[in-house]
């Protein structure tokens, strides 16, 4: 990631709103993450909060929109638990996170885990060690133990692609 050039001490810090708008022009941020980055760039906390309030008023900063973008990006590659954890880590407020995660309610997690497993492994585990490794992979991606085991059972019952029909 590119760092901003060092600031000369005789120059005042740029206004918080201008810095925040430049950052939002590159990608969407949640309120907490953007606040942390502004403060990290030397913006006073009060100025950062005022800039964030103004951006939210203008509709340029929205935790809900950011949470929906994170969910859309991670859905299919991660389970609901991992996505919820990522939103908490980014400081997205609970209401926005819950609303964004509601879009995952109708999805079949077992089918998603099976598709992810198929892209990664393609063949059922040969032994217990391999099965444990494949389960750990799905667990690390945020799927529950029951979903991971159901996906592996479904994978074991799938016919091989090489077998004659």
Short mmCIF file of N, CA and C in Angstrom, two decimals:
data_model
loop_
_atom_site.label_atom_id
_atom_site.label_comp_id
_atom_site.label_asym_id
_atom_site.label_seq_id
_atom_site.Cartn_x
_atom_site.Cartn_y
_atom_site.Cartn_z
N UNK A 1 0.84 -1.16 0.00
CA UNK A 1 0.00 0.00 0.00
C UNK A 1 0.89 1.23 0.00
N UNK A 2 0.52 2.21 -0.79
CA UNK A 2 1.31 3.43 -0.91
C UNK A 2 1.06 4.34 0.27
N UNK A 3 2.12 4.85 0.83
CA UNK A 3 2.00 5.76 1.97
C UNK A 3 2.06 7.20 1.48
N UNK A 4 1.36 8.08 2.20
CA UNK A 4 1.43 9.49 1.81
C UNK A 4 2.82 10.03 2.09
N UNK A 5 3.24 11.03 1.33
CA UNK A 5 4.57 11.60 1.58
C UNK A 5 4.61 12.24 2.97
N UNK A 6 5.77 12.28 3.59
CA UNK A 6 5.86 12.88 4.92
C UNK A 6 5.49 14.36 4.87
N UNK A 7 4.77 14.80 5.90
CA UNK A 7 4.32 16.18 5.97
C UNK A 7 5.42 17.05 6.53
N UNK A 8 5.58 18.20 5.92
CA UNK A 8 6.53 19.16 6.48
C UNK A 8 5.89 19.82 7.69
N UNK A 9 6.67 20.08 8.70
CA UNK A 9 6.13 20.62 9.94
C UNK A 9 5.63 22.04 9.82
N UNK A 10 6.14 22.79 8.83
CA UNK A 10 5.69 24.17 8.70
C UNK A 10 4.37 24.29 7.94
N UNK A 11 3.86 23.18 7.39
CA UNK A 11 2.60 23.20 6.68
C UNK A 11 1.49 22.66 7.58
N UNK A 12 0.33 23.27 7.56
CA UNK A 12 -0.77 22.75 8.38
C UNK A 12 -1.32 21.45 7.77
N UNK A 13 -1.92 20.66 8.62
CA UNK A 13 -2.53 19.41 8.15
C UNK A 13 -3.70 19.74 7.23
N UNK A 14 -3.93 18.93 6.19
CA UNK A 14 -5.07 19.19 5.31
C UNK A 14 -6.38 19.02 6.09
N UNK A 15 -7.42 19.70 5.66
CA UNK A 15 -8.70 19.58 6.36
C UNK A 15 -9.19 18.13 6.36
N UNK A 16 -9.80 17.74 7.46
CA UNK A 16 -10.25 16.35 7.63
C UNK A 16 -11.23 15.93 6.55
N UNK A 17 -12.13 16.82 6.17
CA UNK A 17 -13.12 16.48 5.16
C UNK A 17 -12.47 16.18 3.82
N UNK A 18 -11.48 16.97 3.44
CA UNK A 18 -10.79 16.75 2.16
C UNK A 18 -10.05 15.41 2.17
N UNK A 19 -9.40 15.09 3.27
CA UNK A 19 -8.68 13.82 3.37
C UNK A 19 -9.67 12.66 3.28
N UNK A 20 -10.79 12.77 3.99
CA UNK A 20 -11.78 11.70 4.00
C UNK A 20 -12.40 11.50 2.62
N UNK A 21 -12.68 12.58 1.91
CA UNK A 21 -13.25 12.47 0.57
C UNK A 21 -12.26 11.79 -0.37
N UNK A 22 -10.99 12.15 -0.27
CA UNK A 22 -9.97 11.49 -1.11
C UNK A 22 -9.90 10.00 -0.81
N UNK A 23 -9.99 9.64 0.45
CA UNK A 23 -9.94 8.23 0.81
C UNK A 23 -11.17 7.49 0.30
N UNK A 24 -12.34 8.12 0.42
CA UNK A 24 -13.57 7.48 -0.06
C UNK A 24 -13.64 7.40 -1.58
N UNK A 25 -12.88 8.24 -2.26
CA UNK A 25 -12.85 8.18 -3.72
C UNK A 25 -12.17 6.90 -4.20
N UNK A 26 -11.28 6.36 -3.38
CA UNK A 26 -10.57 5.13 -3.74
C UNK A 26 -11.39 3.88 -3.47
N UNK A 27 -12.03 3.84 -2.29
CA UNK A 27 -12.86 2.69 -1.93
C UNK A 27 -13.79 3.08 -0.80
N UNK A 28 -14.79 2.26 -0.56
CA UNK A 28 -15.75 2.52 0.51
C UNK A 28 -15.15 2.11 1.85
N UNK A 29 -15.48 2.83 2.89
CA UNK A 29 -15.03 2.55 4.25
C UNK A 29 -16.23 2.56 5.18
N UNK A 30 -16.11 1.83 6.26
CA UNK A 30 -17.05 1.96 7.36
C UNK A 30 -16.65 3.16 8.20
N UNK A 31 -17.58 3.66 9.00
CA UNK A 31 -17.32 4.86 9.79
C UNK A 31 -16.14 4.67 10.74
N UNK A 32 -16.11 3.56 11.47
CA UNK A 32 -15.05 3.34 12.46
C UNK A 32 -13.68 3.22 11.79
N UNK A 33 -13.63 2.50 10.67
CA UNK A 33 -12.36 2.32 9.98
C UNK A 33 -11.85 3.65 9.42
N UNK A 34 -12.74 4.43 8.84
CA UNK A 34 -12.33 5.72 8.28
C UNK A 34 -11.89 6.67 9.39
N UNK A 35 -12.58 6.65 10.52
CA UNK A 35 -12.19 7.49 11.66
C UNK A 35 -10.79 7.12 12.13
N UNK A 36 -10.54 5.83 12.24
CA UNK A 36 -9.21 5.36 12.68
C UNK A 36 -8.12 5.81 11.71
N UNK A 37 -8.40 5.73 10.43
CA UNK A 37 -7.40 6.13 9.44
C UNK A 37 -7.16 7.64 9.44
N UNK A 38 -8.22 8.40 9.62
CA UNK A 38 -8.05 9.86 9.69
C UNK A 38 -7.20 10.25 10.88
N UNK A 39 -7.48 9.66 12.02
CA UNK A 39 -6.70 9.96 13.22
C UNK A 39 -5.26 9.52 13.03
N UNK A 40 -5.06 8.41 12.34
CA UNK A 40 -3.71 7.94 12.03
C UNK A 40 -2.94 8.89 11.13
N UNK A 41 -3.66 9.70 10.38
CA UNK A 41 -3.01 10.69 9.51
C UNK A 41 -2.84 12.03 10.18
N UNK A 42 -3.08 12.08 11.47
CA UNK A 42 -2.83 13.31 12.20
C UNK A 42 -4.02 14.24 12.34
N UNK A 43 -5.20 13.80 11.95
CA UNK A 43 -6.40 14.62 12.09
C UNK A 43 -6.88 14.52 13.54
N UNK A 44 -7.24 15.64 14.13
CA UNK A 44 -7.75 15.64 15.50
C UNK A 44 -9.07 14.87 15.57
N UNK A 45 -9.31 14.23 16.71
CA UNK A 45 -10.51 13.40 16.86
C UNK A 45 -11.79 14.20 16.63
N UNK A 46 -11.86 15.40 17.16
CA UNK A 46 -13.06 16.23 16.98
C UNK A 46 -13.26 16.59 15.51
N UNK A 47 -12.17 16.90 14.81
CA UNK A 47 -12.27 17.22 13.38
C UNK A 47 -12.68 15.99 12.58
N UNK A 48 -12.14 14.84 12.94
CA UNK A 48 -12.49 13.59 12.25
C UNK A 48 -13.98 13.30 12.44
N UNK A 49 -14.47 13.43 13.66
CA UNK A 49 -15.89 13.16 13.93
C UNK A 49 -16.78 14.13 13.17
N UNK A 50 -16.40 15.40 13.12
CA UNK A 50 -17.19 16.40 12.39
C UNK A 50 -17.20 16.08 10.89
N UNK A 51 -16.06 15.68 10.36
CA UNK A 51 -15.98 15.34 8.93
C UNK A 51 -16.83 14.11 8.63
N UNK A 52 -16.79 13.11 9.51
CA UNK A 52 -17.57 11.90 9.30
C UNK A 52 -19.07 12.19 9.38
N UNK A 53 -19.47 13.06 10.29
CA UNK A 53 -20.88 13.45 10.38
C UNK A 53 -21.33 14.14 9.10
N UNK A 54 -20.49 15.01 8.57
CA UNK A 54 -20.82 15.72 7.33
C UNK A 54 -20.91 14.75 6.15
N UNK A 55 -19.99 13.80 6.08
CA UNK A 55 -20.02 12.81 4.99
C UNK A 55 -21.27 11.94 5.08
N UNK A 56 -21.65 11.57 6.29
CA UNK A 56 -22.86 10.77 6.47
C UNK A 56 -24.09 11.58 6.08
N UNK A 57 -24.10 12.86 6.44
CA UNK A 57 -25.22 13.73 6.09
C UNK A 57 -25.37 13.85 4.57
N UNK A 58 -24.24 13.91 3.87
CA UNK A 58 -24.26 14.01 2.41
C UNK A 58 -24.51 12.67 1.72
N UNK A 59 -24.51 11.59 2.47
CA UNK A 59 -24.74 10.27 1.90
C UNK A 59 -23.49 9.63 1.31
N UNK A 60 -22.33 10.18 1.62
CA UNK A 60 -21.08 9.64 1.09
C UNK A 60 -20.49 8.55 1.99
N UNK A 61 -20.96 8.48 3.22
CA UNK A 61 -20.46 7.51 4.19
C UNK A 61 -21.64 6.77 4.79
N UNK A 62 -21.66 5.45 4.62
CA UNK A 62 -22.77 4.66 5.13
C UNK A 62 -22.24 3.31 5.58
N UNK A 63 -22.42 3.00 6.87
CA UNK A 63 -22.03 1.69 7.36
C UNK A 63 -22.84 0.58 6.71
N UNK A 64 -24.12 0.84 6.44
CA UNK A 64 -24.96 -0.17 5.81
C UNK A 64 -24.46 -0.49 4.40
N UNK A 65 -24.18 0.53 3.62
CA UNK A 65 -23.68 0.31 2.25
C UNK A 65 -22.35 -0.43 2.29
N UNK A 66 -21.48 -0.04 3.22
CA UNK A 66 -20.19 -0.70 3.35
C UNK A 66 -20.37 -2.16 3.76
N UNK A 67 -21.26 -2.42 4.72
CA UNK A 67 -21.50 -3.80 5.16
C UNK A 67 -22.07 -4.65 4.03
N UNK A 68 -22.97 -4.09 3.24
CA UNK A 68 -23.53 -4.83 2.10
C UNK A 68 -22.44 -5.15 1.08
N UNK A 69 -21.51 -4.24 0.87
CA UNK A 69 -20.42 -4.48 -0.07
C UNK A 69 -19.50 -5.59 0.44
N UNK A 70 -19.21 -5.59 1.73
CA UNK A 70 -18.36 -6.63 2.32
C UNK A 70 -19.05 -7.99 2.20
N UNK A 71 -20.35 -8.04 2.49
CA UNK A 71 -21.10 -9.29 2.40
C UNK A 71 -21.11 -9.79 0.96
N UNK A 72 -21.36 -8.91 0.00
CA UNK A 72 -21.38 -9.31 -1.41
C UNK A 72 -20.02 -9.82 -1.86
N UNK A 73 -18.95 -9.21 -1.37
CA UNK A 73 -17.60 -9.62 -1.77
C UNK A 73 -17.25 -10.99 -1.18
N UNK A 74 -17.65 -11.26 0.05
CA UNK A 74 -17.22 -12.47 0.73
C UNK A 74 -18.19 -13.64 0.59
N UNK A 75 -19.43 -13.39 0.21
CA UNK A 75 -20.42 -14.46 0.08
C UNK A 75 -19.96 -15.46 -0.97
N UNK A 76 -20.12 -16.72 -0.66
CA UNK A 76 -19.71 -17.78 -1.57
C UNK A 76 -18.30 -18.26 -1.31
N UNK A 77 -17.46 -17.40 -0.73
CA UNK A 77 -16.10 -17.81 -0.41
C UNK A 77 -15.91 -18.00 1.08
N UNK A 78 -16.83 -17.44 1.86
CA UNK A 78 -16.75 -17.53 3.32
C UNK A 78 -18.15 -17.80 3.87
N UNK A 79 -18.19 -18.43 5.02
CA UNK A 79 -19.46 -18.69 5.70
C UNK A 79 -19.96 -17.46 6.43
N UNK A 80 -21.18 -17.57 6.89
CA UNK A 80 -21.83 -16.45 7.58
C UNK A 80 -21.04 -15.99 8.80
N UNK A 81 -20.50 -16.95 9.57
CA UNK A 81 -19.75 -16.59 10.77
C UNK A 81 -18.51 -15.78 10.44
N UNK A 82 -17.79 -16.16 9.40
CA UNK A 82 -16.57 -15.43 9.02
C UNK A 82 -16.91 -14.03 8.52
N UNK A 83 -18.01 -13.90 7.80
CA UNK A 83 -18.40 -12.59 7.30
C UNK A 83 -18.82 -11.69 8.46
N UNK A 84 -19.57 -12.25 9.41
CA UNK A 84 -19.98 -11.47 10.58
C UNK A 84 -18.75 -11.03 11.38
N UNK A 85 -17.77 -11.92 11.49
CA UNK A 85 -16.54 -11.58 12.21
C UNK A 85 -15.79 -10.45 11.49
N UNK A 86 -15.72 -10.52 10.17
CA UNK A 86 -15.04 -9.48 9.40
C UNK A 86 -15.71 -8.12 9.60
N UNK A 87 -17.03 -8.11 9.65
CA UNK A 87 -17.75 -6.85 9.87
C UNK A 87 -17.48 -6.30 11.27
N UNK A 88 -17.44 -7.18 12.27
CA UNK A 88 -17.12 -6.72 13.63
C UNK A 88 -15.71 -6.17 13.69
N UNK A 89 -14.77 -6.83 13.03
CA UNK A 89 -13.38 -6.38 13.02
C UNK A 89 -13.24 -5.00 12.37
N UNK A 90 -14.07 -4.73 11.37
CA UNK A 90 -14.01 -3.44 10.67
C UNK A 90 -14.75 -2.35 11.44
N UNK A 91 -15.42 -2.70 12.54
CA UNK A 91 -16.10 -1.71 13.36
C UNK A 91 -17.46 -1.29 12.84
N UNK A 92 -18.07 -2.10 11.99
CA UNK A 92 -19.39 -1.79 11.47
C UNK A 92 -20.40 -1.95 12.60
N UNK A 93 -21.33 -0.99 12.72
CA UNK A 93 -22.28 -1.07 13.83
C UNK A 93 -23.20 -2.29 13.66
N UNK A 94 -23.70 -2.79 14.79
CA UNK A 94 -24.45 -4.05 14.83
C UNK A 94 -25.69 -4.03 13.94
N UNK A 95 -26.42 -2.93 13.92
CA UNK A 95 -27.65 -2.86 13.13
C UNK A 95 -27.34 -2.98 11.63
N UNK A 96 -26.32 -2.29 11.18
CA UNK A 96 -25.94 -2.36 9.76
C UNK A 96 -25.43 -3.75 9.41
N UNK A 97 -24.65 -4.35 10.29
CA UNK A 97 -24.13 -5.69 10.04
C UNK A 97 -25.27 -6.70 9.98
N UNK A 98 -26.21 -6.62 10.91
CA UNK A 98 -27.35 -7.55 10.92
C UNK A 98 -28.19 -7.39 9.66
N UNK A 99 -28.40 -6.16 9.24
CA UNK A 99 -29.18 -5.91 8.03
C UNK A 99 -28.49 -6.48 6.80
N UNK A 100 -27.19 -6.28 6.71
CA UNK A 100 -26.44 -6.80 5.56
C UNK A 100 -26.38 -8.32 5.58
N UNK A 101 -26.22 -8.91 6.76
CA UNK A 101 -26.16 -10.37 6.87
C UNK A 101 -27.51 -11.02 6.60
N UNK A 102 -28.59 -10.26 6.72
CA UNK A 102 -29.92 -10.80 6.44
C UNK A 102 -30.04 -11.23 4.98
N UNK A 103 -29.25 -10.64 4.11
CA UNK A 103 -29.29 -11.04 2.69
C UNK A 103 -28.77 -12.45 2.48
N UNK A 104 -28.07 -13.01 3.47
CA UNK A 104 -27.56 -14.37 3.37
C UNK A 104 -28.56 -15.40 3.89
N UNK A 105 -29.69 -14.96 4.43
CA UNK A 105 -30.62 -15.86 5.11
C UNK A 105 -31.14 -16.98 4.21
N UNK A 106 -31.44 -16.71 2.97
CA UNK A 106 -32.01 -17.72 2.10
C UNK A 106 -31.00 -18.63 1.42
N UNK A 107 -29.74 -18.41 1.66
CA UNK A 107 -28.70 -19.18 0.97
C UNK A 107 -28.49 -20.54 1.62
N UNK A 108 -28.13 -21.51 0.81
CA UNK A 108 -27.84 -22.86 1.29
C UNK A 108 -26.35 -22.95 1.59
N UNK A 109 -26.00 -22.88 2.88
CA UNK A 109 -24.59 -22.89 3.27
C UNK A 109 -23.91 -24.20 2.92
N UNK A 110 -24.64 -25.30 2.98
CA UNK A 110 -24.04 -26.60 2.65
C UNK A 110 -23.64 -26.61 1.17
N UNK A 111 -24.50 -26.11 0.31
CA UNK A 111 -24.18 -26.06 -1.12
C UNK A 111 -23.00 -25.14 -1.38
N UNK A 112 -22.94 -24.01 -0.67
CA UNK A 112 -21.81 -23.09 -0.84
C UNK A 112 -20.51 -23.73 -0.35
N UNK A 113 -20.58 -24.41 0.80
CA UNK A 113 -19.39 -25.08 1.34
C UNK A 113 -18.94 -26.19 0.40
N UNK A 114 -19.90 -26.90 -0.17
CA UNK A 114 -19.57 -27.97 -1.12
C UNK A 114 -18.91 -27.40 -2.37
N UNK A 115 -19.42 -26.29 -2.88
CA UNK A 115 -18.82 -25.65 -4.06
C UNK A 115 -17.40 -25.17 -3.75
N UNK A 116 -17.21 -24.60 -2.58
CA UNK A 116 -15.89 -24.15 -2.16
C UNK A 116 -14.95 -25.34 -2.01
N UNK A 117 -15.44 -26.40 -1.39
CA UNK A 117 -14.64 -27.62 -1.23
C UNK A 117 -14.25 -28.18 -2.59
N UNK A 118 -15.21 -28.21 -3.52
CA UNK A 118 -14.96 -28.76 -4.85
C UNK A 118 -13.87 -27.97 -5.58
N UNK A 119 -13.91 -26.62 -5.46
CA UNK A 119 -12.87 -25.80 -6.10
C UNK A 119 -11.50 -26.08 -5.49
N UNK A 120 -11.47 -26.33 -4.19
CA UNK A 120 -10.20 -26.52 -3.50
C UNK A 120 -9.65 -27.95 -3.64
N UNK A 121 -10.52 -28.93 -3.45
CA UNK A 121 -10.05 -30.32 -3.39
C UNK A 121 -10.52 -31.18 -4.56
N UNK A 122 -11.78 -31.20 -4.86
CA UNK A 122 -12.28 -31.96 -5.99
C UNK A 122 -12.48 -33.44 -5.76
N UNK A 123 -11.75 -34.03 -4.82
CA UNK A 123 -11.87 -35.47 -4.56
C UNK A 123 -12.12 -35.69 -3.08
N UNK A 124 -12.98 -36.68 -2.76
CA UNK A 124 -13.24 -36.97 -1.35
C UNK A 124 -11.95 -37.35 -0.62
N UNK A 125 -11.91 -37.11 0.68
CA UNK A 125 -10.69 -37.42 1.43
C UNK A 125 -10.37 -38.91 1.40
N UNK A 126 -9.08 -39.22 1.29
CA UNK A 126 -8.64 -40.61 1.23
C UNK A 126 -8.61 -41.25 2.61
N UNK A 127 -8.33 -40.50 3.63
CA UNK A 127 -8.24 -41.04 4.98
C UNK A 127 -8.74 -40.03 6.00
N UNK A 128 -8.60 -40.43 7.26
CA UNK A 128 -9.08 -39.56 8.34
C UNK A 128 -8.27 -38.26 8.44
N UNK A 129 -6.97 -38.34 8.22
CA UNK A 129 -6.15 -37.12 8.29
C UNK A 129 -6.55 -36.14 7.20
N UNK A 130 -6.78 -36.66 6.01
CA UNK A 130 -7.20 -35.80 4.90
C UNK A 130 -8.59 -35.22 5.16
N UNK A 131 -9.47 -36.03 5.73
CA UNK A 131 -10.82 -35.54 6.06
C UNK A 131 -10.73 -34.42 7.09
N UNK A 132 -9.89 -34.61 8.11
CA UNK A 132 -9.73 -33.58 9.14
C UNK A 132 -9.18 -32.29 8.53
N UNK A 133 -8.26 -32.42 7.59
CA UNK A 133 -7.68 -31.25 6.93
C UNK A 133 -8.75 -30.50 6.13
N UNK A 134 -9.58 -31.25 5.43
CA UNK A 134 -10.63 -30.62 4.63
C UNK A 134 -11.70 -29.98 5.51
N UNK A 135 -12.01 -30.60 6.64
CA UNK A 135 -12.96 -30.00 7.58
C UNK A 135 -12.37 -28.71 8.14
N UNK A 136 -11.10 -28.74 8.52
CA UNK A 136 -10.45 -27.53 9.05
C UNK A 136 -10.47 -26.39 8.03
N UNK A 137 -10.29 -26.73 6.76
CA UNK A 137 -10.35 -25.71 5.71
C UNK A 137 -11.72 -25.02 5.71
N UNK A 138 -12.79 -25.81 5.77
CA UNK A 138 -14.13 -25.23 5.76
C UNK A 138 -14.42 -24.46 7.05
N UNK A 139 -13.91 -24.97 8.18
CA UNK A 139 -14.09 -24.26 9.45
C UNK A 139 -13.38 -22.91 9.41
N UNK A 140 -12.19 -22.88 8.83
CA UNK A 140 -11.42 -21.63 8.74
C UNK A 140 -12.11 -20.62 7.84
N UNK A 141 -12.93 -21.09 6.94
CA UNK A 141 -13.68 -20.20 6.06
C UNK A 141 -14.99 -19.74 6.67
N UNK A 142 -15.24 -20.10 7.92
CA UNK A 142 -16.41 -19.59 8.63
C UNK A 142 -17.64 -20.46 8.59
N UNK A 143 -17.51 -21.69 8.14
CA UNK A 143 -18.65 -22.61 8.16
C UNK A 143 -18.67 -23.35 9.48
N UNK A 144 -19.85 -23.71 9.95
CA UNK A 144 -19.96 -24.45 11.21
C UNK A 144 -19.52 -25.90 10.98
N UNK A 145 -19.27 -26.60 12.08
CA UNK A 145 -18.85 -28.00 11.99
C UNK A 145 -19.92 -28.83 11.29
N UNK A 146 -21.18 -28.61 11.62
CA UNK A 146 -22.25 -29.40 11.00
C UNK A 146 -22.31 -29.15 9.49
N UNK A 147 -22.15 -27.91 9.07
CA UNK A 147 -22.17 -27.59 7.64
C UNK A 147 -20.97 -28.24 6.95
N UNK A 148 -19.79 -28.16 7.57
CA UNK A 148 -18.59 -28.75 6.97
C UNK A 148 -18.75 -30.26 6.82
N UNK A 149 -19.27 -30.93 7.84
CA UNK A 149 -19.45 -32.39 7.76
C UNK A 149 -20.51 -32.76 6.74
N UNK A 150 -21.60 -32.00 6.67
CA UNK A 150 -22.62 -32.27 5.66
C UNK A 150 -22.05 -32.10 4.25
N UNK A 151 -21.23 -31.08 4.06
CA UNK A 151 -20.62 -30.86 2.74
C UNK A 151 -19.70 -32.01 2.37
N UNK A 152 -18.92 -32.51 3.33
CA UNK A 152 -18.04 -33.64 3.04
C UNK A 152 -18.83 -34.91 2.78
N UNK A 153 -19.92 -35.12 3.51
CA UNK A 153 -20.78 -36.29 3.24
C UNK A 153 -21.37 -36.19 1.85
N UNK A 154 -21.81 -35.01 1.47
CA UNK A 154 -22.35 -34.81 0.13
C UNK A 154 -21.27 -35.03 -0.92
N UNK A 155 -20.05 -34.60 -0.63
CA UNK A 155 -18.94 -34.78 -1.57
C UNK A 155 -18.62 -36.26 -1.73
N UNK A 156 -18.70 -37.02 -0.65
CA UNK A 156 -18.40 -38.45 -0.72
C UNK A 156 -19.45 -39.20 -1.53
N UNK A 157 -20.68 -38.69 -1.57
CA UNK A 157 -21.74 -39.37 -2.31
C UNK A 157 -21.80 -38.95 -3.77
N UNK A 158 -21.02 -37.94 -4.15
CA UNK A 158 -21.00 -37.51 -5.55
C UNK A 158 -20.27 -38.52 -6.40
N UNK A 159 -20.76 -38.78 -7.61
CA UNK A 159 -20.01 -39.68 -8.50
C UNK A 159 -18.75 -38.99 -9.00
N UNK A 160 -17.72 -39.79 -9.28
CA UNK A 160 -16.49 -39.24 -9.85
C UNK A 160 -16.78 -38.74 -11.26
N UNK A 161 -16.09 -37.68 -11.65
CA UNK A 161 -16.27 -37.14 -13.00
C UNK A 161 -15.69 -38.08 -14.05
N UNK A 162 -14.72 -38.92 -13.65
CA UNK A 162 -14.05 -39.81 -14.59
C UNK A 162 -14.81 -41.11 -14.80
N UNK A 163 -15.73 -41.43 -13.90
CA UNK A 163 -16.41 -42.73 -13.99
C UNK A 163 -17.42 -42.72 -15.13
N UNK A 164 -17.58 -43.86 -15.82
CA UNK A 164 -18.54 -43.93 -16.93
C UNK A 164 -19.97 -43.87 -16.38
N UNK A 165 -20.84 -43.23 -17.11
CA UNK A 165 -22.22 -43.07 -16.64
C UNK A 165 -23.11 -44.16 -17.12
#
